[in-house]
CSV table of N, CA, C and O in Angstrom, one decimal:
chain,number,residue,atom,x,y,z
A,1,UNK,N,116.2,-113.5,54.8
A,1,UNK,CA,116.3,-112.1,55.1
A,1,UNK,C,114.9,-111.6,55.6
A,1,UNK,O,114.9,-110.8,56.5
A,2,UNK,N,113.5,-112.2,54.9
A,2,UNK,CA,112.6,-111.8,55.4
A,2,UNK,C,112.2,-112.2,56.8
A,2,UNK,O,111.6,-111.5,57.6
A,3,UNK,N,112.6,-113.3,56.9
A,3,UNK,CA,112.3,-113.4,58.3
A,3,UNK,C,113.4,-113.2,59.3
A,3,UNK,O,113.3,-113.6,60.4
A,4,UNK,N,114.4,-112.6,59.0
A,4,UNK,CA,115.0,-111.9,60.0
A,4,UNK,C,114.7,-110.4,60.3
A,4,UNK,O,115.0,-109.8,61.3
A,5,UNK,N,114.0,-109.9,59.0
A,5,UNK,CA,112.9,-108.7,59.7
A,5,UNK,C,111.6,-108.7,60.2
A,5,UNK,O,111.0,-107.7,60.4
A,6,UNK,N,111.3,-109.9,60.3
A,6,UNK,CA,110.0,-110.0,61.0
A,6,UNK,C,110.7,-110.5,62.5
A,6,UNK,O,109.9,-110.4,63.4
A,7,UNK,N,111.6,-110.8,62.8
A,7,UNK,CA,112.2,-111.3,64.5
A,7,UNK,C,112.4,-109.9,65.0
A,7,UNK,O,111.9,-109.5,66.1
A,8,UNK,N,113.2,-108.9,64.3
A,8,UNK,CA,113.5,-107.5,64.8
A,8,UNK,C,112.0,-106.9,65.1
A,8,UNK,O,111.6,-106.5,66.1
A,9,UNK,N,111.2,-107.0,63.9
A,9,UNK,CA,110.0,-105.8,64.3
A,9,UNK,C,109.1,-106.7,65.4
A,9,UNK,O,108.6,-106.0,66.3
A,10,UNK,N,108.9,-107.9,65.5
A,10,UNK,CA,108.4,-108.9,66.8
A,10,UNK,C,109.0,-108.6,67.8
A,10,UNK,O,108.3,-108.5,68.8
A,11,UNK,N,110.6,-108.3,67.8
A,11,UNK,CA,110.9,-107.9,69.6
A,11,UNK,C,110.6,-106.7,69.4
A,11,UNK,O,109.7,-106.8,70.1
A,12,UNK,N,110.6,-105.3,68.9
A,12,UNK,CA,110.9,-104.5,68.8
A,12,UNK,C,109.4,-104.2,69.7
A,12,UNK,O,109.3,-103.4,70.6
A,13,UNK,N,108.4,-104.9,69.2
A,13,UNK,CA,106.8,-104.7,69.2
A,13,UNK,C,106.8,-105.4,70.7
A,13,UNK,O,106.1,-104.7,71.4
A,14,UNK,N,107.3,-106.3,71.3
A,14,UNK,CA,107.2,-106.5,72.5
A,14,UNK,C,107.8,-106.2,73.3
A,14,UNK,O,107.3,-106.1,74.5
A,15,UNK,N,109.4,-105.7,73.1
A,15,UNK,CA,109.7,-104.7,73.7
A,15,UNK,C,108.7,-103.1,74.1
A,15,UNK,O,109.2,-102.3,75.0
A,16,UNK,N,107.8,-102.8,73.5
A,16,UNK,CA,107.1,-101.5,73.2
A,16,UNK,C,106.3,-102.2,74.7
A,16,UNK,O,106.5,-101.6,75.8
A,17,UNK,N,105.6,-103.2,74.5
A,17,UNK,CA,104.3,-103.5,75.1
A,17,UNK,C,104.5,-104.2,76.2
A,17,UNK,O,103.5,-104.5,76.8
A,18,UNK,N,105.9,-104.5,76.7
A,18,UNK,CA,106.2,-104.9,77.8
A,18,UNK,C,106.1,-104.5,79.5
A,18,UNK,O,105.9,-105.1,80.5
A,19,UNK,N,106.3,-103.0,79.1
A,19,UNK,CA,105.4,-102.3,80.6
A,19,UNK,C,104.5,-102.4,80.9
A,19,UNK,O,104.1,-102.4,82.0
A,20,UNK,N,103.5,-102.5,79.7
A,20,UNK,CA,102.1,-102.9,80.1
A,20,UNK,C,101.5,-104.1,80.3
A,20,UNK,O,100.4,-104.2,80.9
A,21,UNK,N,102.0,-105.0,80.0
A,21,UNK,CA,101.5,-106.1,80.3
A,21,UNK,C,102.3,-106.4,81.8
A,21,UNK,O,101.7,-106.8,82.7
A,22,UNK,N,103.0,-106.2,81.9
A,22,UNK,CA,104.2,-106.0,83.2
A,22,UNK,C,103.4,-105.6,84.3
A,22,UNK,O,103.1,-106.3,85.2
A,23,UNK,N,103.0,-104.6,84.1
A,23,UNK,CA,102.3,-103.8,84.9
A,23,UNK,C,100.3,-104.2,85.4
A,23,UNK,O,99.5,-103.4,85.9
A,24,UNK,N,100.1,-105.6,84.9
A,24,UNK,CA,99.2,-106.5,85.1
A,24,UNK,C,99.2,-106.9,85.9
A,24,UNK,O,100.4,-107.1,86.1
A,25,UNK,N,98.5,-107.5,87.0
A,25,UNK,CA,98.6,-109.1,87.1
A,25,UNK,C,97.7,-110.1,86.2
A,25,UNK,O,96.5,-110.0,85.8
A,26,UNK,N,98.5,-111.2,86.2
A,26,UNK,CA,98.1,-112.4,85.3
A,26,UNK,C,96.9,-113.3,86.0
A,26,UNK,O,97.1,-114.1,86.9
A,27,UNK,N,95.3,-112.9,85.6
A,27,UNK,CA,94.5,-113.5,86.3
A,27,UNK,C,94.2,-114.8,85.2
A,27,UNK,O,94.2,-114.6,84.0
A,28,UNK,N,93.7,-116.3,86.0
A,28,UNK,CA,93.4,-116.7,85.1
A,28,UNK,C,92.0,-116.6,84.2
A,28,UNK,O,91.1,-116.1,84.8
A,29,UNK,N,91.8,-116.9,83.1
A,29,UNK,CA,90.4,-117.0,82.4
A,29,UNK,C,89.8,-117.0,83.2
A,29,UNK,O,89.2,-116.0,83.6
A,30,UNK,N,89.6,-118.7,84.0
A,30,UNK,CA,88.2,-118.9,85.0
A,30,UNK,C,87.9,-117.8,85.8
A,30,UNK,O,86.8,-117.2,85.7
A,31,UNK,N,89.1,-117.4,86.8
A,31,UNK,CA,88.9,-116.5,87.7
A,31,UNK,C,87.9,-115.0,87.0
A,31,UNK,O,87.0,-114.4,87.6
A,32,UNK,N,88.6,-114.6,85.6
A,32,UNK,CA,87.9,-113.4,85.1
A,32,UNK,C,86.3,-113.9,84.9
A,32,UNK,O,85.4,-113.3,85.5
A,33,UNK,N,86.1,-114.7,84.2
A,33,UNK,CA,85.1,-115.2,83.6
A,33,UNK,C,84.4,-115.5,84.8
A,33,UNK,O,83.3,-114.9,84.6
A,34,UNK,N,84.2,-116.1,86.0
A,34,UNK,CA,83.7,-116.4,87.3
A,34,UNK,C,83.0,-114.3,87.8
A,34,UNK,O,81.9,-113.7,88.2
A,35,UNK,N,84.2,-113.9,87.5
A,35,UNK,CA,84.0,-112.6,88.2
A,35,UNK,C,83.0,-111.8,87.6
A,35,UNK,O,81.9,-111.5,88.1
A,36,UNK,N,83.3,-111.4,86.4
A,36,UNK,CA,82.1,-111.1,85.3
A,36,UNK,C,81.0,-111.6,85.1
A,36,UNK,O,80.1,-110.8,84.8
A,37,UNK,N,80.7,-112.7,85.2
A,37,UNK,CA,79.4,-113.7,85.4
A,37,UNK,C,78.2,-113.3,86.9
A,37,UNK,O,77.0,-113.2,87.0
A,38,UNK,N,79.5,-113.3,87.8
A,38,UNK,CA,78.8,-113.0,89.3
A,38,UNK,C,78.3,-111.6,89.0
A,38,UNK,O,77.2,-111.2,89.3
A,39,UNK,N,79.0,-110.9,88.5
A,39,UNK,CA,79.0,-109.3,88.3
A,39,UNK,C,77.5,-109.0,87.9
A,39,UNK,O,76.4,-108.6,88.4
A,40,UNK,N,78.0,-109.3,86.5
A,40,UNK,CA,76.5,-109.3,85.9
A,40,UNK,C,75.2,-109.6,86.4
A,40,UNK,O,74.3,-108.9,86.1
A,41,UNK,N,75.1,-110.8,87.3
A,41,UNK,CA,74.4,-111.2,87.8
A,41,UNK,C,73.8,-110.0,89.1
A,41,UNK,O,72.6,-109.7,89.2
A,42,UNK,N,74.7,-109.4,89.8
A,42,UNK,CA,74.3,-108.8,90.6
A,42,UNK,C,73.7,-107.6,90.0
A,42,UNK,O,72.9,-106.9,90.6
A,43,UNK,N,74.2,-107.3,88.9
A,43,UNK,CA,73.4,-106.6,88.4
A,43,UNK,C,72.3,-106.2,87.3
A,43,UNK,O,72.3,-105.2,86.6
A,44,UNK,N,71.3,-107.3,87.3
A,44,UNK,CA,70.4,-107.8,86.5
A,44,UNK,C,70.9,-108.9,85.6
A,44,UNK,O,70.0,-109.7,85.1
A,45,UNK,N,71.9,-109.0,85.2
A,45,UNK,CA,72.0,-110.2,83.9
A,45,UNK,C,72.2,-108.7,82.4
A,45,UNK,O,72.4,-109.0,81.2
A,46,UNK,N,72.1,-107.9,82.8
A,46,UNK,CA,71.9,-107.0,81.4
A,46,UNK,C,72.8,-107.2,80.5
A,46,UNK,O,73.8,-107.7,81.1
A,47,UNK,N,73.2,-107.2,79.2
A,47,UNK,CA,74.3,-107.6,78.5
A,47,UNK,C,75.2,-106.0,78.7
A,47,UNK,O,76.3,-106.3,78.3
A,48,UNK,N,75.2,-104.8,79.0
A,48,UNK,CA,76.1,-104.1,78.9
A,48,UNK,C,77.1,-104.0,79.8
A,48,UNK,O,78.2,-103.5,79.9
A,49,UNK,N,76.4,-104.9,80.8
A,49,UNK,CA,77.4,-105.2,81.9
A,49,UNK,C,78.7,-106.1,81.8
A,49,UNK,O,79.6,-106.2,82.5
A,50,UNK,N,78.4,-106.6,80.6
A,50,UNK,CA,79.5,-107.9,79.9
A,50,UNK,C,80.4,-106.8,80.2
A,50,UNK,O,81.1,-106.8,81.1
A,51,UNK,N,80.4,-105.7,79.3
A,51,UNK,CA,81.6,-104.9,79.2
A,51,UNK,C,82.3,-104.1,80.6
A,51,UNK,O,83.5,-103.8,81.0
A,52,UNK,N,80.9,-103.8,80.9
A,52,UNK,CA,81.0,-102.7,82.3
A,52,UNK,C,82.4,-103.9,83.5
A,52,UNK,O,83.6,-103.8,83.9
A,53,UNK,N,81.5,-104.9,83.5
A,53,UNK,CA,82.2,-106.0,84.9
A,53,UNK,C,83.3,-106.6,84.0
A,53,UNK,O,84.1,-107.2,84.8
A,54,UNK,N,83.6,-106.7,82.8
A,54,UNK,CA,85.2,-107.0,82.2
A,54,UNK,C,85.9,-105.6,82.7
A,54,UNK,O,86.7,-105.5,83.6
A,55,UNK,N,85.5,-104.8,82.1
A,55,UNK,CA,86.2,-103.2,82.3
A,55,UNK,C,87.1,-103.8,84.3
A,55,UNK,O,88.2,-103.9,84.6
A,56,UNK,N,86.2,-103.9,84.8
A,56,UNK,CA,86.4,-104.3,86.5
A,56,UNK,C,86.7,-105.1,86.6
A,56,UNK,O,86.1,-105.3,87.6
A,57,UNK,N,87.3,-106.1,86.4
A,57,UNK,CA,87.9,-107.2,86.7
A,57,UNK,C,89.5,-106.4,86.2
A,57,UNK,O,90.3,-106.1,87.0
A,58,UNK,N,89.5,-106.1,85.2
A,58,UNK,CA,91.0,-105.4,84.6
A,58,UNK,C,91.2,-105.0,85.8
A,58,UNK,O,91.8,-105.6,86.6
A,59,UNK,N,90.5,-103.7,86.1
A,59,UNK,CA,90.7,-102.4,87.0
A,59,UNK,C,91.6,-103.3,88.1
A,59,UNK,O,92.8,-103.2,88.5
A,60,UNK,N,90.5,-104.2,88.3
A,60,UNK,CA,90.9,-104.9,90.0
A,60,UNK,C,92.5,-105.6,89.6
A,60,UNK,O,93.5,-105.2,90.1
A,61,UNK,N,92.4,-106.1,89.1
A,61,UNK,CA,93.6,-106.8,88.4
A,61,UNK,C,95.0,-105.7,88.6
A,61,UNK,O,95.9,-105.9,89.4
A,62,UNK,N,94.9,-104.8,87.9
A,62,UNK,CA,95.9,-103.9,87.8
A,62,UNK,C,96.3,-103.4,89.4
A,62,UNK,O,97.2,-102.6,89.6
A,63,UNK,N,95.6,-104.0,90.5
A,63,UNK,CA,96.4,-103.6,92.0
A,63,UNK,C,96.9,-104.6,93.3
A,63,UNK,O,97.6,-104.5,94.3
A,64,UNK,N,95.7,-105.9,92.3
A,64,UNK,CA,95.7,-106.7,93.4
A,64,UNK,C,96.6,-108.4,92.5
A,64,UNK,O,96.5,-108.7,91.4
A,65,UNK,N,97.1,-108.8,93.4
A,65,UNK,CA,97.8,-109.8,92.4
A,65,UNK,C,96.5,-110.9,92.8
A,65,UNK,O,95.6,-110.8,93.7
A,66,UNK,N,96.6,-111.9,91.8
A,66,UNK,CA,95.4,-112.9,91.6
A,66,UNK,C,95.6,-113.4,93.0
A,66,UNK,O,94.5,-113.7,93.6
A,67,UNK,N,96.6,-113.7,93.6
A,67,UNK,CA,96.5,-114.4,94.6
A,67,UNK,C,95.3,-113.7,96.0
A,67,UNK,O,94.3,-114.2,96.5
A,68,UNK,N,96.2,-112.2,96.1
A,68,UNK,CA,95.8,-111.3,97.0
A,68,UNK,C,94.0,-111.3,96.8
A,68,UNK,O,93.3,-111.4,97.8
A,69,UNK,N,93.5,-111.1,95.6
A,69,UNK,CA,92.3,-111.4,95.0
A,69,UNK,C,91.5,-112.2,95.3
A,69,UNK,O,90.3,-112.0,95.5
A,70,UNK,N,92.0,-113.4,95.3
A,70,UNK,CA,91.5,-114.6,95.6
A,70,UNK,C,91.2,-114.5,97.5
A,70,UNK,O,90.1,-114.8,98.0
A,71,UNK,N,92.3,-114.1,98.2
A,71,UNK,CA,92.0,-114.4,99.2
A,71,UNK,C,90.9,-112.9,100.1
A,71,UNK,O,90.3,-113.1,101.2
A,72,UNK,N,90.9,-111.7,99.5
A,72,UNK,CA,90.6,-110.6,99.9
A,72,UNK,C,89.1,-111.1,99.4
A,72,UNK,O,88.2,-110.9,100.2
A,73,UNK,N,88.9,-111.6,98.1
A,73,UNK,CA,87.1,-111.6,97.8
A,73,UNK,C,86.7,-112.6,98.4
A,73,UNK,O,85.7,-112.3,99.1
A,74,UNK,N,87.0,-113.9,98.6
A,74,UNK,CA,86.5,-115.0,99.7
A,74,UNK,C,86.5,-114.4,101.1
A,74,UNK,O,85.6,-114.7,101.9
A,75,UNK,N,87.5,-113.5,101.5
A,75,UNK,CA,87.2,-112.6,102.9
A,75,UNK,C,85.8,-111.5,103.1
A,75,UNK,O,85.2,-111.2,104.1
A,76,UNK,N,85.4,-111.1,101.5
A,76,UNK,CA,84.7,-110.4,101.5
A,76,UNK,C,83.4,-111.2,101.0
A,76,UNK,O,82.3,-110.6,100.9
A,77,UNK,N,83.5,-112.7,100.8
A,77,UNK,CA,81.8,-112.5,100.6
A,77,UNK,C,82.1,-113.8,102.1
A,77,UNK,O,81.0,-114.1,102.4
A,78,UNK,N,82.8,-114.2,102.5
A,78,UNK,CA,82.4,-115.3,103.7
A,78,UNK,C,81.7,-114.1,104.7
A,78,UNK,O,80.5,-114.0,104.9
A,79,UNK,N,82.6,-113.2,105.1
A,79,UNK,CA,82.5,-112.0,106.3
A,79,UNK,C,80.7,-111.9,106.1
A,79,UNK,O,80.0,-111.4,107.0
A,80,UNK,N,80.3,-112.1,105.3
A,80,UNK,CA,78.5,-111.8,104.9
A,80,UNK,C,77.9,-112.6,105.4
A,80,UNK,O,77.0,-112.2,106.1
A,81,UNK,N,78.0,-113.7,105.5
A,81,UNK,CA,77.7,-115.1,106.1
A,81,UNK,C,77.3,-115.4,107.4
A,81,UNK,O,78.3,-115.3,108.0
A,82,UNK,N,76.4,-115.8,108.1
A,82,UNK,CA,75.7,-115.7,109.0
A,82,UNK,C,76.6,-117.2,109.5
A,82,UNK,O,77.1,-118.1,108.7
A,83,UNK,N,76.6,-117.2,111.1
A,83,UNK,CA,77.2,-118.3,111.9
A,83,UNK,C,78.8,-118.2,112.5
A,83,UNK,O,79.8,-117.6,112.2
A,84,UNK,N,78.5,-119.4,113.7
A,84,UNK,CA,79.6,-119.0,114.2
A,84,UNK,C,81.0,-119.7,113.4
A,84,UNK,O,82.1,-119.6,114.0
A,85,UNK,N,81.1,-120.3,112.3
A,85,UNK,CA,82.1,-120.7,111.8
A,85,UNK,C,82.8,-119.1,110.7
A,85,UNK,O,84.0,-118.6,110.6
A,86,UNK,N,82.0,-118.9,110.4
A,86,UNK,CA,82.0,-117.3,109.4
A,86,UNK,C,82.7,-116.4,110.1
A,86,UNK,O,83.7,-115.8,109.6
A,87,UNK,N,82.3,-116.3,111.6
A,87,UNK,CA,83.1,-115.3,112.8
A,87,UNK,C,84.3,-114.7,112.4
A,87,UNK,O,84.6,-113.5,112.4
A,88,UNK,N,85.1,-116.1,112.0
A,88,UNK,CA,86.7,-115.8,111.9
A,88,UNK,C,86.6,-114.7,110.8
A,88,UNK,O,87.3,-113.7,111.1
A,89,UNK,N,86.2,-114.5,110.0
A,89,UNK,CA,86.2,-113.4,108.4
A,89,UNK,C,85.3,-112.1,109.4
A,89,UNK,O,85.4,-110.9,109.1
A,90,UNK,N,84.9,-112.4,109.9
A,90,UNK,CA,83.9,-110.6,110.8
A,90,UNK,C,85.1,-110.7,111.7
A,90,UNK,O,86.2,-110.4,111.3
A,91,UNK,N,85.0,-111.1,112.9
A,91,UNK,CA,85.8,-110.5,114.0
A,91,UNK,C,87.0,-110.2,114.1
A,91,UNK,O,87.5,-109.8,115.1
A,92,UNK,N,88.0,-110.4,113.0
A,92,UNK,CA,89.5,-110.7,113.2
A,92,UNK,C,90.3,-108.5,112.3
A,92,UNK,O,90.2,-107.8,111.3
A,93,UNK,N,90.7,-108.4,113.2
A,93,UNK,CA,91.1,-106.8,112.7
A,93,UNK,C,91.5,-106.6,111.0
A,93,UNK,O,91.2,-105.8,110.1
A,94,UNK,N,92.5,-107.7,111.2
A,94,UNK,CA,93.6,-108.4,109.7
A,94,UNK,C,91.9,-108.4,108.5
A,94,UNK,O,91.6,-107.7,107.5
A,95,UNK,N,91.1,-109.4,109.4
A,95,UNK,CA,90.4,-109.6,108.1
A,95,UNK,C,89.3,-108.6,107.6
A,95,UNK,O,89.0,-108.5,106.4
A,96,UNK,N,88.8,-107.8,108.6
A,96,UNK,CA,88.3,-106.8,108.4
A,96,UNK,C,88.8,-105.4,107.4
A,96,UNK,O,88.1,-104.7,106.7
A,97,UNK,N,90.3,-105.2,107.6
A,97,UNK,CA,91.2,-104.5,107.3
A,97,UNK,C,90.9,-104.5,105.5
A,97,UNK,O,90.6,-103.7,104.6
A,98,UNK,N,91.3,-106.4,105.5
A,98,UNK,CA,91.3,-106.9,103.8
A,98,UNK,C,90.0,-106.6,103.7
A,98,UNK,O,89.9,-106.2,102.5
A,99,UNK,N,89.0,-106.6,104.2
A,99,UNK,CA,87.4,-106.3,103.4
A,99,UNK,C,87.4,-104.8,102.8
A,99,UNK,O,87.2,-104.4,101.7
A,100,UNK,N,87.7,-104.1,104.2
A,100,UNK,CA,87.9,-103.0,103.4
A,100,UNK,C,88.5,-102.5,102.3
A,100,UNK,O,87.9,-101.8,101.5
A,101,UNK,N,90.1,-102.9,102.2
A,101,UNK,CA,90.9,-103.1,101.1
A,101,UNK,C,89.9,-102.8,99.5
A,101,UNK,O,89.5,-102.1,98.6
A,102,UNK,N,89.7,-104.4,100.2
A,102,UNK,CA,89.2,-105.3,98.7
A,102,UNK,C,87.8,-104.6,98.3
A,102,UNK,O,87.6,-104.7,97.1
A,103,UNK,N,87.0,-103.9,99.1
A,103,UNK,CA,85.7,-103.0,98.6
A,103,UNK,C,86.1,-101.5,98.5
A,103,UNK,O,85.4,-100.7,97.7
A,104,UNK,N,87.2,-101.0,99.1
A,104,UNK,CA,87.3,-99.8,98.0
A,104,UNK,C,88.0,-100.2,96.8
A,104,UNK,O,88.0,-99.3,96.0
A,105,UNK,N,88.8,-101.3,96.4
A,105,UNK,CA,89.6,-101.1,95.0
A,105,UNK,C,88.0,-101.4,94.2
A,105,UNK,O,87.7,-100.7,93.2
A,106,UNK,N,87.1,-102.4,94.7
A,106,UNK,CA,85.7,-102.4,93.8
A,106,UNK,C,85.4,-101.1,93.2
A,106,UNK,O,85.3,-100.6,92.0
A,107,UNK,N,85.0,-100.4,94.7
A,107,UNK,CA,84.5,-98.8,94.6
A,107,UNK,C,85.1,-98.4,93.8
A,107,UNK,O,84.7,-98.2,92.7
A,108,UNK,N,86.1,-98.2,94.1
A,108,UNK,CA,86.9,-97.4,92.3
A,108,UNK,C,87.0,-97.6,91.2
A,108,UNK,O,87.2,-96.7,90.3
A,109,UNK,N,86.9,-99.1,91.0
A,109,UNK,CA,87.0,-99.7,89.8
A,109,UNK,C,85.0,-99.7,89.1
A,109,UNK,O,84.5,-99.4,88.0
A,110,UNK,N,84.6,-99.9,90.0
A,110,UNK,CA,83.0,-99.3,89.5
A,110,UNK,C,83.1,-97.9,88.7
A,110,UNK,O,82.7,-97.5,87.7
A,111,UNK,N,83.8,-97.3,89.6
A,111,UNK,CA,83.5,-96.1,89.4
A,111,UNK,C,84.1,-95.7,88.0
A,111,UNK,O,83.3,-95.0,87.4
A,112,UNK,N,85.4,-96.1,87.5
A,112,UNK,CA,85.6,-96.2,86.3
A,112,UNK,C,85.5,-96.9,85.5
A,112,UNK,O,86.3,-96.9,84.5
A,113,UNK,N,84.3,-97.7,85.6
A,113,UNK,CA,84.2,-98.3,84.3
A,113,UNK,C,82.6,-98.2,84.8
A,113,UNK,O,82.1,-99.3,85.0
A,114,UNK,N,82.0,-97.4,85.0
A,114,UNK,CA,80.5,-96.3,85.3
A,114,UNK,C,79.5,-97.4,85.3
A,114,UNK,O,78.5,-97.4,84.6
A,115,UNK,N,79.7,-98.4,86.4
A,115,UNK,CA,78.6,-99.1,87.5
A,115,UNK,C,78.7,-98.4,88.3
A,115,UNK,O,79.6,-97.8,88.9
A,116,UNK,N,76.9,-98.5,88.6
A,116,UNK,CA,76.3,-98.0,89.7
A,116,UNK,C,76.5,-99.0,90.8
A,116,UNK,O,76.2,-100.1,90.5
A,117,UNK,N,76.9,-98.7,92.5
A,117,UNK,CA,76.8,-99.8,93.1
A,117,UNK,C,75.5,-100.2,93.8
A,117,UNK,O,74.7,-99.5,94.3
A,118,UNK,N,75.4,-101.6,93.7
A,118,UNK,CA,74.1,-101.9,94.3
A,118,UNK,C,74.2,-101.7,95.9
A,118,UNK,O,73.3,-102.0,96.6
């Protein structure tokens, strides 16, 4: 009997919490953990940025699916890159378009979770 009231209040409890995690995308560990690391880095190594650049990785998370992610931040740090192989990430409208994309969801997500941008 007891544990047929712990299966009710277990769905009942994931039922509750299911829009929200729904309403995610599922990044993996590495990916968060890579992002937060670079983060921090760019902005001294300070430890409150642990929280500041997790806070941002969520943010980003919540618009961009991991995939879109993956391909929008490699567009945005190649496009930086000096030479003619790099070209394709600067000159292409598509890819320009995704840089932009992908640097205002940053801007916003800095913005709420109160990094300053470098």
């Amino acid at each position: 009997m007891k544990f047929h009231r712990f299966q009710i209040a277990a769905a009942a409890i994931a039922t509750l919490l299911a829009p929200g995690i729904a309403s995610a995308h599922d990044y993996s560990t590495q990916t968060r953990v890579e992002f937060v690391l670079e983060c921090m880095k760019t902005h001294g190594g300070a430890y409150e940025y642990l929280y500041k650049c997790s806070c941002l990785i969520d943010e980003v998370a919540q618009k961009l699916s991991h995939d879109d992610f993956i391909d929008m931040s490699s567009i945005a740090r190649y496009s930086q890159m000096s030479g003619e192989r790099t070209g394709v990430f600067r000159d292409s409208d598509e890819m320009k378009d995704a840089r932009k994309t992908y640097l205002g969801i940053i801007k916003q997500g800095e913005k709420a979770c109160f990094i300053n941008s470098k």
